[in-house]
Tab-separated table of C-alpha atoms in Angstrom:
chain	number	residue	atom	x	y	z
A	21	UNK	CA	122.874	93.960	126.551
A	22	UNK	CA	121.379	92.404	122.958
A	23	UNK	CA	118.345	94.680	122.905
A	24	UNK	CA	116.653	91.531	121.148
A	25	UNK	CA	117.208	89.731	124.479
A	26	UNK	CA	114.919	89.266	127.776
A	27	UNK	CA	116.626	88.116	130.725
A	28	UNK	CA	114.910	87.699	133.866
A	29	UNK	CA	115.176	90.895	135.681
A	30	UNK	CA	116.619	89.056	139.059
A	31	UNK	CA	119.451	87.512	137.005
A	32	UNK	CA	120.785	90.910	135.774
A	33	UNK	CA	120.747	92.345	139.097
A	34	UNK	CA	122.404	89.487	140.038
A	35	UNK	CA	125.258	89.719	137.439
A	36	UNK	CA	125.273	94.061	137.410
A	37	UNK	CA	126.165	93.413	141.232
A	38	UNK	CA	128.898	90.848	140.490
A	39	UNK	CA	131.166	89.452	142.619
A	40	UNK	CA	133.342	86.222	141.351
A	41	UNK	CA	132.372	83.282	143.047
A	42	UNK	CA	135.381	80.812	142.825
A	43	UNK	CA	139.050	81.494	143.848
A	44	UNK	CA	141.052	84.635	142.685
A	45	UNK	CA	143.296	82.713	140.313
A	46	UNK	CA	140.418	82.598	138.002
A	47	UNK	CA	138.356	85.524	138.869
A	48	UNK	CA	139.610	87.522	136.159
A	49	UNK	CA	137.804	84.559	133.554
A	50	UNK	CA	134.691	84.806	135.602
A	51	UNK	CA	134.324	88.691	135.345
A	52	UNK	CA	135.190	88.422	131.709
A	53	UNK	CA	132.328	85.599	130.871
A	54	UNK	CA	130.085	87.897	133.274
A	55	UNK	CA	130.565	90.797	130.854
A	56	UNK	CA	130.045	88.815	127.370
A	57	UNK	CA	126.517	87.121	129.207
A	58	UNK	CA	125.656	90.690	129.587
A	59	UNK	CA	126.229	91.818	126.185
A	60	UNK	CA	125.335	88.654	124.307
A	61	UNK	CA	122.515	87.049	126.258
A	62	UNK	CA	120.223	84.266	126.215
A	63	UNK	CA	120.274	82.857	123.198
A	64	UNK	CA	116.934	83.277	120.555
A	65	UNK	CA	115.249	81.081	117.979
A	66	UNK	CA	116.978	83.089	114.977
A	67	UNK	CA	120.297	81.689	116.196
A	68	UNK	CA	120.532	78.772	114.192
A	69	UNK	CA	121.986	76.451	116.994
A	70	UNK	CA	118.912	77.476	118.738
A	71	UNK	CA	116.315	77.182	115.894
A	72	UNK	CA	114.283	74.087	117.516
A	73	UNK	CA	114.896	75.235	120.705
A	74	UNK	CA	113.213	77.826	122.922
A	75	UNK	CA	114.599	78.664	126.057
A	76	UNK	CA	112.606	81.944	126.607
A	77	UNK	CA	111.054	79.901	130.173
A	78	UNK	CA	114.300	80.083	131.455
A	79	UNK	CA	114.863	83.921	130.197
A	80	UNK	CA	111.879	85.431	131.297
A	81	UNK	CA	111.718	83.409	135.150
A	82	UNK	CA	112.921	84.518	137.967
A	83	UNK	CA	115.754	81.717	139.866
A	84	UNK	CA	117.490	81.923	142.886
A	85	UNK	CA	120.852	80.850	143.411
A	86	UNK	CA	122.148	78.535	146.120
A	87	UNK	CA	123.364	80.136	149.006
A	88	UNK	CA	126.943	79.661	148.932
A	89	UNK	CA	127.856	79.951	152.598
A	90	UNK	CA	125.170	77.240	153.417
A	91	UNK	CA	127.647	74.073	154.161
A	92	UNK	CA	125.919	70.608	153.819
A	93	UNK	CA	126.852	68.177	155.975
A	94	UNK	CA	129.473	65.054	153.505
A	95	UNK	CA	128.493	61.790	154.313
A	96	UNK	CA	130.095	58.483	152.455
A	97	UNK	CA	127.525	56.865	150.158
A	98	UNK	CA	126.016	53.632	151.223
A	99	UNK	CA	125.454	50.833	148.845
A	100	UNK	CA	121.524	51.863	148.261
A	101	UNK	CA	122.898	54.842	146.644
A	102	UNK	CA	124.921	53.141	144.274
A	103	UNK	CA	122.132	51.401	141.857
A	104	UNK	CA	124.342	50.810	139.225
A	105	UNK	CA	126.744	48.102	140.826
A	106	UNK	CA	129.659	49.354	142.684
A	107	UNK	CA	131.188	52.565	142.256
A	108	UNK	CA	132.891	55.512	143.905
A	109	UNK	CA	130.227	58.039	144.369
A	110	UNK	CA	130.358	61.707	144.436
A	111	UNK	CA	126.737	62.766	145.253
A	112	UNK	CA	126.000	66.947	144.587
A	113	UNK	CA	122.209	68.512	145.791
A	114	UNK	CA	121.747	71.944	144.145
A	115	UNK	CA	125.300	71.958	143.077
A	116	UNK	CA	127.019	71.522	146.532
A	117	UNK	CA	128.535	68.637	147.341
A	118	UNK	CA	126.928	65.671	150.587
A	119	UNK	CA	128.650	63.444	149.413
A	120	UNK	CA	132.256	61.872	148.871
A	121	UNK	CA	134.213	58.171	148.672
A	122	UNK	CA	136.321	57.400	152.089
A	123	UNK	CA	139.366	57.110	149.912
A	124	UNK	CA	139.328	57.113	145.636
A	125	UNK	CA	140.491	54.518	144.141
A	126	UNK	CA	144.383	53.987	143.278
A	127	UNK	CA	145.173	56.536	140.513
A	128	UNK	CA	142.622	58.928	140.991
A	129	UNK	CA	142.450	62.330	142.707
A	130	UNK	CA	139.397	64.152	143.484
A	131	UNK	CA	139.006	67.524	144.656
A	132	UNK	CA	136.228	70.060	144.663
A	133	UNK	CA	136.337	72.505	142.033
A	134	UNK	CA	136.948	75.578	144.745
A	135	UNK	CA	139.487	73.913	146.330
A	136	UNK	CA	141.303	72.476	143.096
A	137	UNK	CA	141.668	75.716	141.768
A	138	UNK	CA	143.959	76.838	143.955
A	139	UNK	CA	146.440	74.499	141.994
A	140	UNK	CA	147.862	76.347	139.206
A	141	UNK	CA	147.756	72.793	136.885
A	142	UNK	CA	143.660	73.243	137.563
A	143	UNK	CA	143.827	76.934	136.827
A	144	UNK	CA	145.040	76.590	133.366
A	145	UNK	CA	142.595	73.746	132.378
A	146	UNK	CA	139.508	75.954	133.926
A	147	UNK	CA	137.583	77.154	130.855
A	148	UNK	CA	140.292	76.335	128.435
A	149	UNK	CA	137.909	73.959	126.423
A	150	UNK	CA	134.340	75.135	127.101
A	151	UNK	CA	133.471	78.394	124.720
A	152	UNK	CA	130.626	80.482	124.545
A	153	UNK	CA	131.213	80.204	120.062
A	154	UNK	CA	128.146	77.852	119.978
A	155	UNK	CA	126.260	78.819	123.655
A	156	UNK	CA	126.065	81.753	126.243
A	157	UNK	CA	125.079	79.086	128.489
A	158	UNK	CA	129.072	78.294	128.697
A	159	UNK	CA	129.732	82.241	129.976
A	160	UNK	CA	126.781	82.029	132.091
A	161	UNK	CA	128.544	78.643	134.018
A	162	UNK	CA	131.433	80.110	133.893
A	163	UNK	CA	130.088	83.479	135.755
A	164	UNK	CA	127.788	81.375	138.540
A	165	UNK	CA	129.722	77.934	139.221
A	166	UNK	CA	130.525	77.951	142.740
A	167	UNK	CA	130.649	73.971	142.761
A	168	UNK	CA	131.983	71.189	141.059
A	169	UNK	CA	134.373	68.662	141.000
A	170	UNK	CA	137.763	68.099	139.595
A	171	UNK	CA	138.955	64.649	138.694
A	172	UNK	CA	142.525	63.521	137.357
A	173	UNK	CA	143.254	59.763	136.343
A	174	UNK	CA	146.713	59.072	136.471
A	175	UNK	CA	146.453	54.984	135.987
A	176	UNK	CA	144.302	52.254	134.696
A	177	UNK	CA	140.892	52.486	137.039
A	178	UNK	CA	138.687	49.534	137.350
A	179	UNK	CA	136.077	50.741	139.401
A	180	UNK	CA	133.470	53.197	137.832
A	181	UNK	CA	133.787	56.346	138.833
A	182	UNK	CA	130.141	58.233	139.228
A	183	UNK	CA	128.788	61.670	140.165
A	184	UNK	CA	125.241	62.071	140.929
A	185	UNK	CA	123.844	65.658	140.234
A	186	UNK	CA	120.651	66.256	141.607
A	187	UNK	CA	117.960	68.526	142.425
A	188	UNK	CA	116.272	69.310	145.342
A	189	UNK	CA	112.834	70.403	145.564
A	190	UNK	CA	113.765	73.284	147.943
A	191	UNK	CA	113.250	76.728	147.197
A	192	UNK	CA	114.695	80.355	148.062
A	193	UNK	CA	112.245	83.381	148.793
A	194	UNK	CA	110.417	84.703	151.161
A	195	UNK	CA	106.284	84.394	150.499
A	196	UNK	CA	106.148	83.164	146.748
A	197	UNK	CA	108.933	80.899	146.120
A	198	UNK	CA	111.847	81.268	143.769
A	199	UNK	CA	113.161	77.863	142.065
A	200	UNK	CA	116.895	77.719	142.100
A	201	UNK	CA	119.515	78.325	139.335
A	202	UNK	CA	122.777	75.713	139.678
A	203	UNK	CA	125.696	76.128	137.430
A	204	UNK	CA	127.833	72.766	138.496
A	205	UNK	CA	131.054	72.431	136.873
A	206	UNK	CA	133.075	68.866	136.105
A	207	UNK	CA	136.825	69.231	134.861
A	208	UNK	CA	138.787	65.841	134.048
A	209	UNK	CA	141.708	65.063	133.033
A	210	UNK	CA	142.873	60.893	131.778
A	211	UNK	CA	146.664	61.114	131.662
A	212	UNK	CA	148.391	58.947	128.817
A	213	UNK	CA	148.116	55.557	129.047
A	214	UNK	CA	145.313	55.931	131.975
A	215	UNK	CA	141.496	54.384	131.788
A	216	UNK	CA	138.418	54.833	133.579
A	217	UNK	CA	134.774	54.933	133.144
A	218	UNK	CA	132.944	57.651	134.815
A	219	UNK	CA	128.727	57.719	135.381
A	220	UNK	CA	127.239	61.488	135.431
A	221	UNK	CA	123.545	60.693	136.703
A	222	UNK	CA	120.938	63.900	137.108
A	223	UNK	CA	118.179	63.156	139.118
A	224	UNK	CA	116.103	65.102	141.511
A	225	UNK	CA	113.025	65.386	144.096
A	226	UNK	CA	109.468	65.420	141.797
A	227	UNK	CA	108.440	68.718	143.158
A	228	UNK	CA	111.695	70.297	141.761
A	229	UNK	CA	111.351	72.937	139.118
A	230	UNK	CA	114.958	74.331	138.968
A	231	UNK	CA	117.348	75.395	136.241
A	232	UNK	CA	120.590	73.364	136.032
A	233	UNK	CA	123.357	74.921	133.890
A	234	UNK	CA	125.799	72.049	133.587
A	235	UNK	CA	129.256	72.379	131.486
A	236	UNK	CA	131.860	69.688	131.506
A	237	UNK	CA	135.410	69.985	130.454
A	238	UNK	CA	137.169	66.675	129.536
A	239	UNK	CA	140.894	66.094	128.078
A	240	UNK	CA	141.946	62.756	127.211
A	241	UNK	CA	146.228	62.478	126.985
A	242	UNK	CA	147.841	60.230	124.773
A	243	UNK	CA	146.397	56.419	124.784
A	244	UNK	CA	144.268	57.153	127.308
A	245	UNK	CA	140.534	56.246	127.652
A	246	UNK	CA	137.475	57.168	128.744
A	247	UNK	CA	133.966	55.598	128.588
A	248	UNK	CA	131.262	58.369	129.730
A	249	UNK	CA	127.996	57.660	131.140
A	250	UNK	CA	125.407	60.343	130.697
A	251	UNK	CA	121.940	59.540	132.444
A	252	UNK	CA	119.288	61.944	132.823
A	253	UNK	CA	116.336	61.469	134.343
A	254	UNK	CA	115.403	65.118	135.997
A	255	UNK	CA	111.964	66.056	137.337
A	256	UNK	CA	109.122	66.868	134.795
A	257	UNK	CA	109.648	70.491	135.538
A	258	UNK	CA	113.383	70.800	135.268
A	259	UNK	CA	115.107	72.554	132.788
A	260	UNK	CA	118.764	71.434	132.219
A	261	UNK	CA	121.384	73.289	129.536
A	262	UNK	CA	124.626	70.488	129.354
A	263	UNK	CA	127.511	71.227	127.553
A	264	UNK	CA	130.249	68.818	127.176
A	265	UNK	CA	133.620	69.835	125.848
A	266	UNK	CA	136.050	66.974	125.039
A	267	UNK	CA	139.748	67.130	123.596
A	268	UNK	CA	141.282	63.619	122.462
A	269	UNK	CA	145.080	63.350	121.907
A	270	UNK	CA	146.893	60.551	119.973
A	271	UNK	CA	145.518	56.776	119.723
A	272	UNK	CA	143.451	57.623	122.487
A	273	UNK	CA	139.548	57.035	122.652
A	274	UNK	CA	136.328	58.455	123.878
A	275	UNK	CA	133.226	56.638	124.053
A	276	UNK	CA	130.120	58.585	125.016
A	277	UNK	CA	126.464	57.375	126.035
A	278	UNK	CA	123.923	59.594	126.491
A	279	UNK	CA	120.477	58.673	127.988
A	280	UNK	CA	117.830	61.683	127.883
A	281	UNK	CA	114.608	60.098	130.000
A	282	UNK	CA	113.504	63.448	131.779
A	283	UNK	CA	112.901	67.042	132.207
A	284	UNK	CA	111.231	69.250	130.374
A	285	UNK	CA	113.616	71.049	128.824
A	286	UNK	CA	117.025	68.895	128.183
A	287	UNK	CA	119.705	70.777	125.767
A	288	UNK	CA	122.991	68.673	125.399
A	289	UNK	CA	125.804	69.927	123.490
A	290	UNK	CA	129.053	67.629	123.144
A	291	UNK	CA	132.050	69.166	121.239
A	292	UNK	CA	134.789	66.716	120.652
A	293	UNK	CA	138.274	67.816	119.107
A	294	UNK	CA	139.833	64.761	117.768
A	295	UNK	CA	143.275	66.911	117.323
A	296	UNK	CA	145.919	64.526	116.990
A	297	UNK	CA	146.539	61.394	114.541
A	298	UNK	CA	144.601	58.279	116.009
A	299	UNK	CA	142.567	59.643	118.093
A	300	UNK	CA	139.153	57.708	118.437
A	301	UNK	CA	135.558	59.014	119.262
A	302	UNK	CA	132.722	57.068	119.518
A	303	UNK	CA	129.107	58.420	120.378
A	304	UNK	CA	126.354	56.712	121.829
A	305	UNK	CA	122.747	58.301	122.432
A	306	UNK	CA	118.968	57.191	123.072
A	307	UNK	CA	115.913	59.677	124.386
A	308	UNK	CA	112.366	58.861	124.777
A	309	UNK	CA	110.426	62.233	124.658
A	310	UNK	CA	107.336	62.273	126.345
A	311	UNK	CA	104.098	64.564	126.846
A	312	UNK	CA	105.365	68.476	127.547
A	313	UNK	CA	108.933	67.053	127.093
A	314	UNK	CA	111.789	68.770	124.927
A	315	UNK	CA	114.978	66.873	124.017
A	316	UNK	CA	117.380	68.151	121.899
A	317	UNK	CA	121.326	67.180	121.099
A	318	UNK	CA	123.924	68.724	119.062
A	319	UNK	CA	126.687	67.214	118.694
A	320	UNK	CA	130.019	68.623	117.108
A	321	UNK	CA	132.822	66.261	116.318
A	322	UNK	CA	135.786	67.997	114.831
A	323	UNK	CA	138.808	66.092	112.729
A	324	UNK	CA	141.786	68.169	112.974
A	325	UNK	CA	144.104	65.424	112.473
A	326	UNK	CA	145.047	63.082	110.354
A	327	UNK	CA	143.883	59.475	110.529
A	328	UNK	CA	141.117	60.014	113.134
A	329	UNK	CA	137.944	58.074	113.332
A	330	UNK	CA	134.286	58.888	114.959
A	331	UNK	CA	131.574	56.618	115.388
A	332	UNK	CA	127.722	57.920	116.312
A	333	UNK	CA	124.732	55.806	116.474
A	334	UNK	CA	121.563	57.710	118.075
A	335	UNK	CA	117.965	56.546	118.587
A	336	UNK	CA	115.062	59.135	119.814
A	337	UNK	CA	111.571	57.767	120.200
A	338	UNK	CA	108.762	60.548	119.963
A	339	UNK	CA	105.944	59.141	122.310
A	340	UNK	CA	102.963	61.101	123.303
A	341	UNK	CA	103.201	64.974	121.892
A	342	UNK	CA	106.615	65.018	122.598
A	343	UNK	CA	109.479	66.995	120.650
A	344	UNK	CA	112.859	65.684	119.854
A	345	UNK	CA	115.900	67.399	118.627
A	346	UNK	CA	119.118	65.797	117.109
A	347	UNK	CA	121.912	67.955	115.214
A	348	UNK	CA	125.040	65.719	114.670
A	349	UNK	CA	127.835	68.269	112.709
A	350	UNK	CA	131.098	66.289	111.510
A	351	UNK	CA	133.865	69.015	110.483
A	352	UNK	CA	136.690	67.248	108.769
A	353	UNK	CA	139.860	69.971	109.010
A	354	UNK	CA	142.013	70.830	105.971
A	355	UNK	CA	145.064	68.424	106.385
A	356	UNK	CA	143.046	65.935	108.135
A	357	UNK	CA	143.325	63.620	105.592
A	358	UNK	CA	141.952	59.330	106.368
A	359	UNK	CA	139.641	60.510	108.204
A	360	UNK	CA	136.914	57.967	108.989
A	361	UNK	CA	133.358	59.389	110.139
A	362	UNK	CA	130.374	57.487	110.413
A	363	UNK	CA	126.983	58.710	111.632
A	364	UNK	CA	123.402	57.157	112.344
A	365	UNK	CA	120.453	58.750	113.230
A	366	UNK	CA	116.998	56.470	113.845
A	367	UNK	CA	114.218	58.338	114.919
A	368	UNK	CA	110.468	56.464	115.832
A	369	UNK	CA	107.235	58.134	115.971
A	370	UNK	CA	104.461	56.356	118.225
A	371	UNK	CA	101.961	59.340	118.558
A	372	UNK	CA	100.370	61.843	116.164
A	373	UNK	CA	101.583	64.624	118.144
A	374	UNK	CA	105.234	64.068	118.954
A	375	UNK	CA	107.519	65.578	116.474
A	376	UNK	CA	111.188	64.772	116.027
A	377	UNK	CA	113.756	66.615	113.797
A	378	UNK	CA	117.118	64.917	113.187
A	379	UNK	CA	119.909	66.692	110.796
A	380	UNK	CA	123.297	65.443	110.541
A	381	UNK	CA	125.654	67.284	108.652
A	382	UNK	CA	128.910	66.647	107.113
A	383	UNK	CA	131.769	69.717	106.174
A	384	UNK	CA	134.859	68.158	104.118
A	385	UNK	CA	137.805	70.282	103.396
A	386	UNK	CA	140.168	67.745	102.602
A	387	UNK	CA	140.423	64.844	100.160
A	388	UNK	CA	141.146	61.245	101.074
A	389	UNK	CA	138.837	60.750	103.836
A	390	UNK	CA	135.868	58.140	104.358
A	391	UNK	CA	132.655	59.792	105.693
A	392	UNK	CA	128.912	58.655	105.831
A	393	UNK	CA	125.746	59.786	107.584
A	394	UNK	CA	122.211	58.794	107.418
A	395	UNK	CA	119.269	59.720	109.421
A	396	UNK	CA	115.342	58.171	109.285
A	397	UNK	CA	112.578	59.539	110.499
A	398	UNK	CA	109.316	56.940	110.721
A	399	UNK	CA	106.955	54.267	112.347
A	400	UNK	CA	107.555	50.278	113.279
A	401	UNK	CA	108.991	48.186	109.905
A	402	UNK	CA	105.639	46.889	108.590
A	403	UNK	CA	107.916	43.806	107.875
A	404	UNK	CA	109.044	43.010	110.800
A	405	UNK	CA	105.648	43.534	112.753
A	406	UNK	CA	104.099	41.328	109.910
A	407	UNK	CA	106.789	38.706	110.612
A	408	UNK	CA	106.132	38.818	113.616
A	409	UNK	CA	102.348	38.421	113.866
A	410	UNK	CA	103.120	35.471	111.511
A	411	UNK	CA	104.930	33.789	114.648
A	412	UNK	CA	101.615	34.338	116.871
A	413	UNK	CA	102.103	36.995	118.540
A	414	UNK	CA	99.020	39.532	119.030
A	415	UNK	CA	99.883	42.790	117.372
A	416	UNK	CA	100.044	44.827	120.838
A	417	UNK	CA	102.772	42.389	121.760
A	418	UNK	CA	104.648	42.979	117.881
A	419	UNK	CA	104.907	46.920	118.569
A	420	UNK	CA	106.031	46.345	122.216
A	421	UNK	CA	108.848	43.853	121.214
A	422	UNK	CA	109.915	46.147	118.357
A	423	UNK	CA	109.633	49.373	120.186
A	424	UNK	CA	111.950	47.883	122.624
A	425	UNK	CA	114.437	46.275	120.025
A	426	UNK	CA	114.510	49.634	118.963
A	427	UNK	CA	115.873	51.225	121.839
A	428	UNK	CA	117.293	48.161	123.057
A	429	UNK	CA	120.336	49.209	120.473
A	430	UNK	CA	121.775	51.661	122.012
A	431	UNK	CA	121.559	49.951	125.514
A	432	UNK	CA	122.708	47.017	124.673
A	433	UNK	CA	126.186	48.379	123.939
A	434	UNK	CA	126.517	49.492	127.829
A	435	UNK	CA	129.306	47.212	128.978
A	436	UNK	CA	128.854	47.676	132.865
A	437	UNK	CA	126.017	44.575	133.624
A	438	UNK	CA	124.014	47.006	136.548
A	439	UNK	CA	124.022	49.595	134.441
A	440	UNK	CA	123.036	47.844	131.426
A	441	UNK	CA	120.541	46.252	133.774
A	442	UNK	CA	118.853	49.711	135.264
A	443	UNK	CA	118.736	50.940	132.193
A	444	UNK	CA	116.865	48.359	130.837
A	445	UNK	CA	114.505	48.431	133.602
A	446	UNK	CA	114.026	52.480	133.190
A	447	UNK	CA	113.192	51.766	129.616
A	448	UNK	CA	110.178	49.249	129.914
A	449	UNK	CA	109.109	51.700	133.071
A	450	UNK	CA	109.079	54.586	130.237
A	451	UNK	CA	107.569	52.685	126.856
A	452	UNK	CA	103.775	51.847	126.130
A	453	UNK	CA	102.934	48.083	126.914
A	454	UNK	CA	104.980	47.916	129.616
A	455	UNK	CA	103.077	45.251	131.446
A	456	UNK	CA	103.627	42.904	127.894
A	457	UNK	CA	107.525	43.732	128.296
A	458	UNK	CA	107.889	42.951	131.725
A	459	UNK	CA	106.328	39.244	130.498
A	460	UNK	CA	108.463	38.905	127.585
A	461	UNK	CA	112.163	40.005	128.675
């Protein structure tokens, strides 16, 4: 082990004492992330991936993990559960899963991950995309995940597909009580010419102060598509590490939209590989970071082919003494020539104490391409607001109304109306003045 490195005595028993927890056909993976977790660790503010954020309060603690033999009971989901219009639910507490659709629709199978990987095609996609190069968090999945779910689109699919991770506020131990540590894993896989759009929503019981250790493996075939729904909204004491690895083949396109509205630590990473000519990215993102709240997202988008575009538009409001972190790298590949990237990063302070930092970066190692970034850091447009108090409007309504327009950006791009619609709702719940929104919209 990294002498540098403190992990949580309980979690190197538990990993000294390994035994793998998923099928044989991958143990040998899991024993080999086991052993690099081990030697590499946690990783520490000097690593620059890590430089804005700590994660020594996941380290240092003590966590439990789900007992593994403990079967849940699956139910179907009933419409209450399905807030954002109709979908086929797959509901997970603490990792396992409660919850599953009678029948999926018409060109999709779903299996649990331990049961999936019995299949040899599931095998060879397990860990094939998600590394450890830019997180140990990856190896540390890779070691724990017991549950998960395994999803292959074979046709064009309608209906929304969503999975609901969330947290209960149960805990393991004996006398003091031991939060729990869940490593969930989501594989998919869009064959060509298939569609779908798929809703990952983390939520969880208020008293819940667990660690989830997410990592999601996605592979889009030729002319497929995928539009992916990321909403968080995790317990004030929650700490969640995400990491999303995506690989896009020829003329096919992934559209991402990631909400950060809780926790109090949220790390996403998404690491796109646009590796063949055509392929299409496009990257949507909004957090509000509130008091004792910690957002960060890096995103990587790699062109290692020719003729491949990316799109990214984020917006992060700082509210309260909240801190924000944004790291958008575009890495265009020798050979990769007409190349089109585009990045935007808006960033609004509305309190004294909240901090944001926001760096995109570009690497170029061809010619021929067309690439662009820009990120802002400041307050409401003084021109706006003063336009705005010129139509008669009090300034407390102005910065509500602009606040909102704001973040109304990225939201308004959702193109499934409920969503769009709870989204909306969770918004004005989050942002100062909310009783002058609620009038207004």
């Amino acid at each position: 082990m990294n002498a540098s490195t403190v992990i949580a005595q309980p979690l190197v028993a538990q990993l000294e004492t390994y035994r793998p927890t998923l099928p044989e056909s991958v143990a040998e993976r899991q024993r080999a992330a086991c052993a690099r977790f081990l030697s590499r660790g946690f990783p520490v503010r000097r690593d620059e991936e890590w430089k804005y954020t700590p994660v020594q309060g996941i380290a240092n603690r003590a966590f439990a993990l789900p007992d593994a033999g403990e079967a849940l009971p699956q139910t179907t989901p009933t419409e209450l559960e399905w807030p954002h219009g109709e979908t086929r639910q797959w509901r997970f507490v603490d990792g396992r899963l409660v919850a599953a659709p009678d029948a999926p629709p018409e060109g999709v199978f779903a299996l649990p991950l331990a049961v999936a990987l019995a299949d040899p095609f599931w095998q060879e996609r397990f860990a094939a995309l998600a590394t450890s190069e830019h997180s140990s968090f990856v190896d540390l999945n890779t070691a724990l995940a017991s549950g998960g779910l395994c999803l292959r689109i074979t046709a064009p699919v309608a209906t929304p597909l969503e999975i609901v991770w969330q947290v209960s506020a149960g805990v393991a131990g004996e006398g003091a009580s031991i939060p729990l540590a869940v490593h969930p894993r989501l594989l998919v896989v869009v064959e060509a010419g298939a569609s779908a759009t798929l809703i990952e929503h983390a939520i969880g019981d208020a008293a819940s102060s667990h660690f989830v250790n997410a990592v999601s493996e996605i592979t889009l075939a030729r002319n497929a598509q995928l539009t992916h729904y990321v909403v968080q909204e995790l317990p004030a004491a929650v700490q969640q590490i995400a990491t999303h690895a995506v690989a896009v083949d020829a003329n096919a396109c992934y559209r991402s939209f990631n909400i950060q509205l809780g926790g109090r630590l949220a790390r996403h990473d998404f690491n796109v590989h646009l590796h063949a000519p055509e392929a299409v990215a496009e990257l949507e993102g909004l957090y509000l970071v509130g008091a004792r709240q910690h957002i960060d997202t890096h995103t990587r988008l790699f062109h290692e082919a020719a003729a491949t575009t990316s799109r990214e538009r984020y917006r992060l409001i700082g509210l309260e003494r909240g801190r924000g972190v944004f790291k958008g790298k575009v890495r265009v590949a020798p050979g990769a020539a007409k190349s089109d990237a585009q990045q935007s990063v808006k960033s609004l302070l509305l309190h004294p104490g909240a901090e944001i930092d926001a760096k995109p970066e570009l690497e170029i190692y061809t010619d021929d391409v067309t690439c662009s970034h820009g990120a802002t850091v400041g307050q409401l447009d003084r021109d706006a607001r003063f336009y705005l108090l010129s139509r008669g409007l009090s300034p407390q309504e102005a910065d509500a109304l602009l606040i909102f327009a704001f973040a109304e950006a990225v939201v308004e791009a959702v193109t499934l109306p409920a969503l769009k619609t709870y989204l909306t709702e969770r918004l004005v719940g989050r942002l100062p003045d909310r009783d002058i929104l609620e009038e207004q919209l």
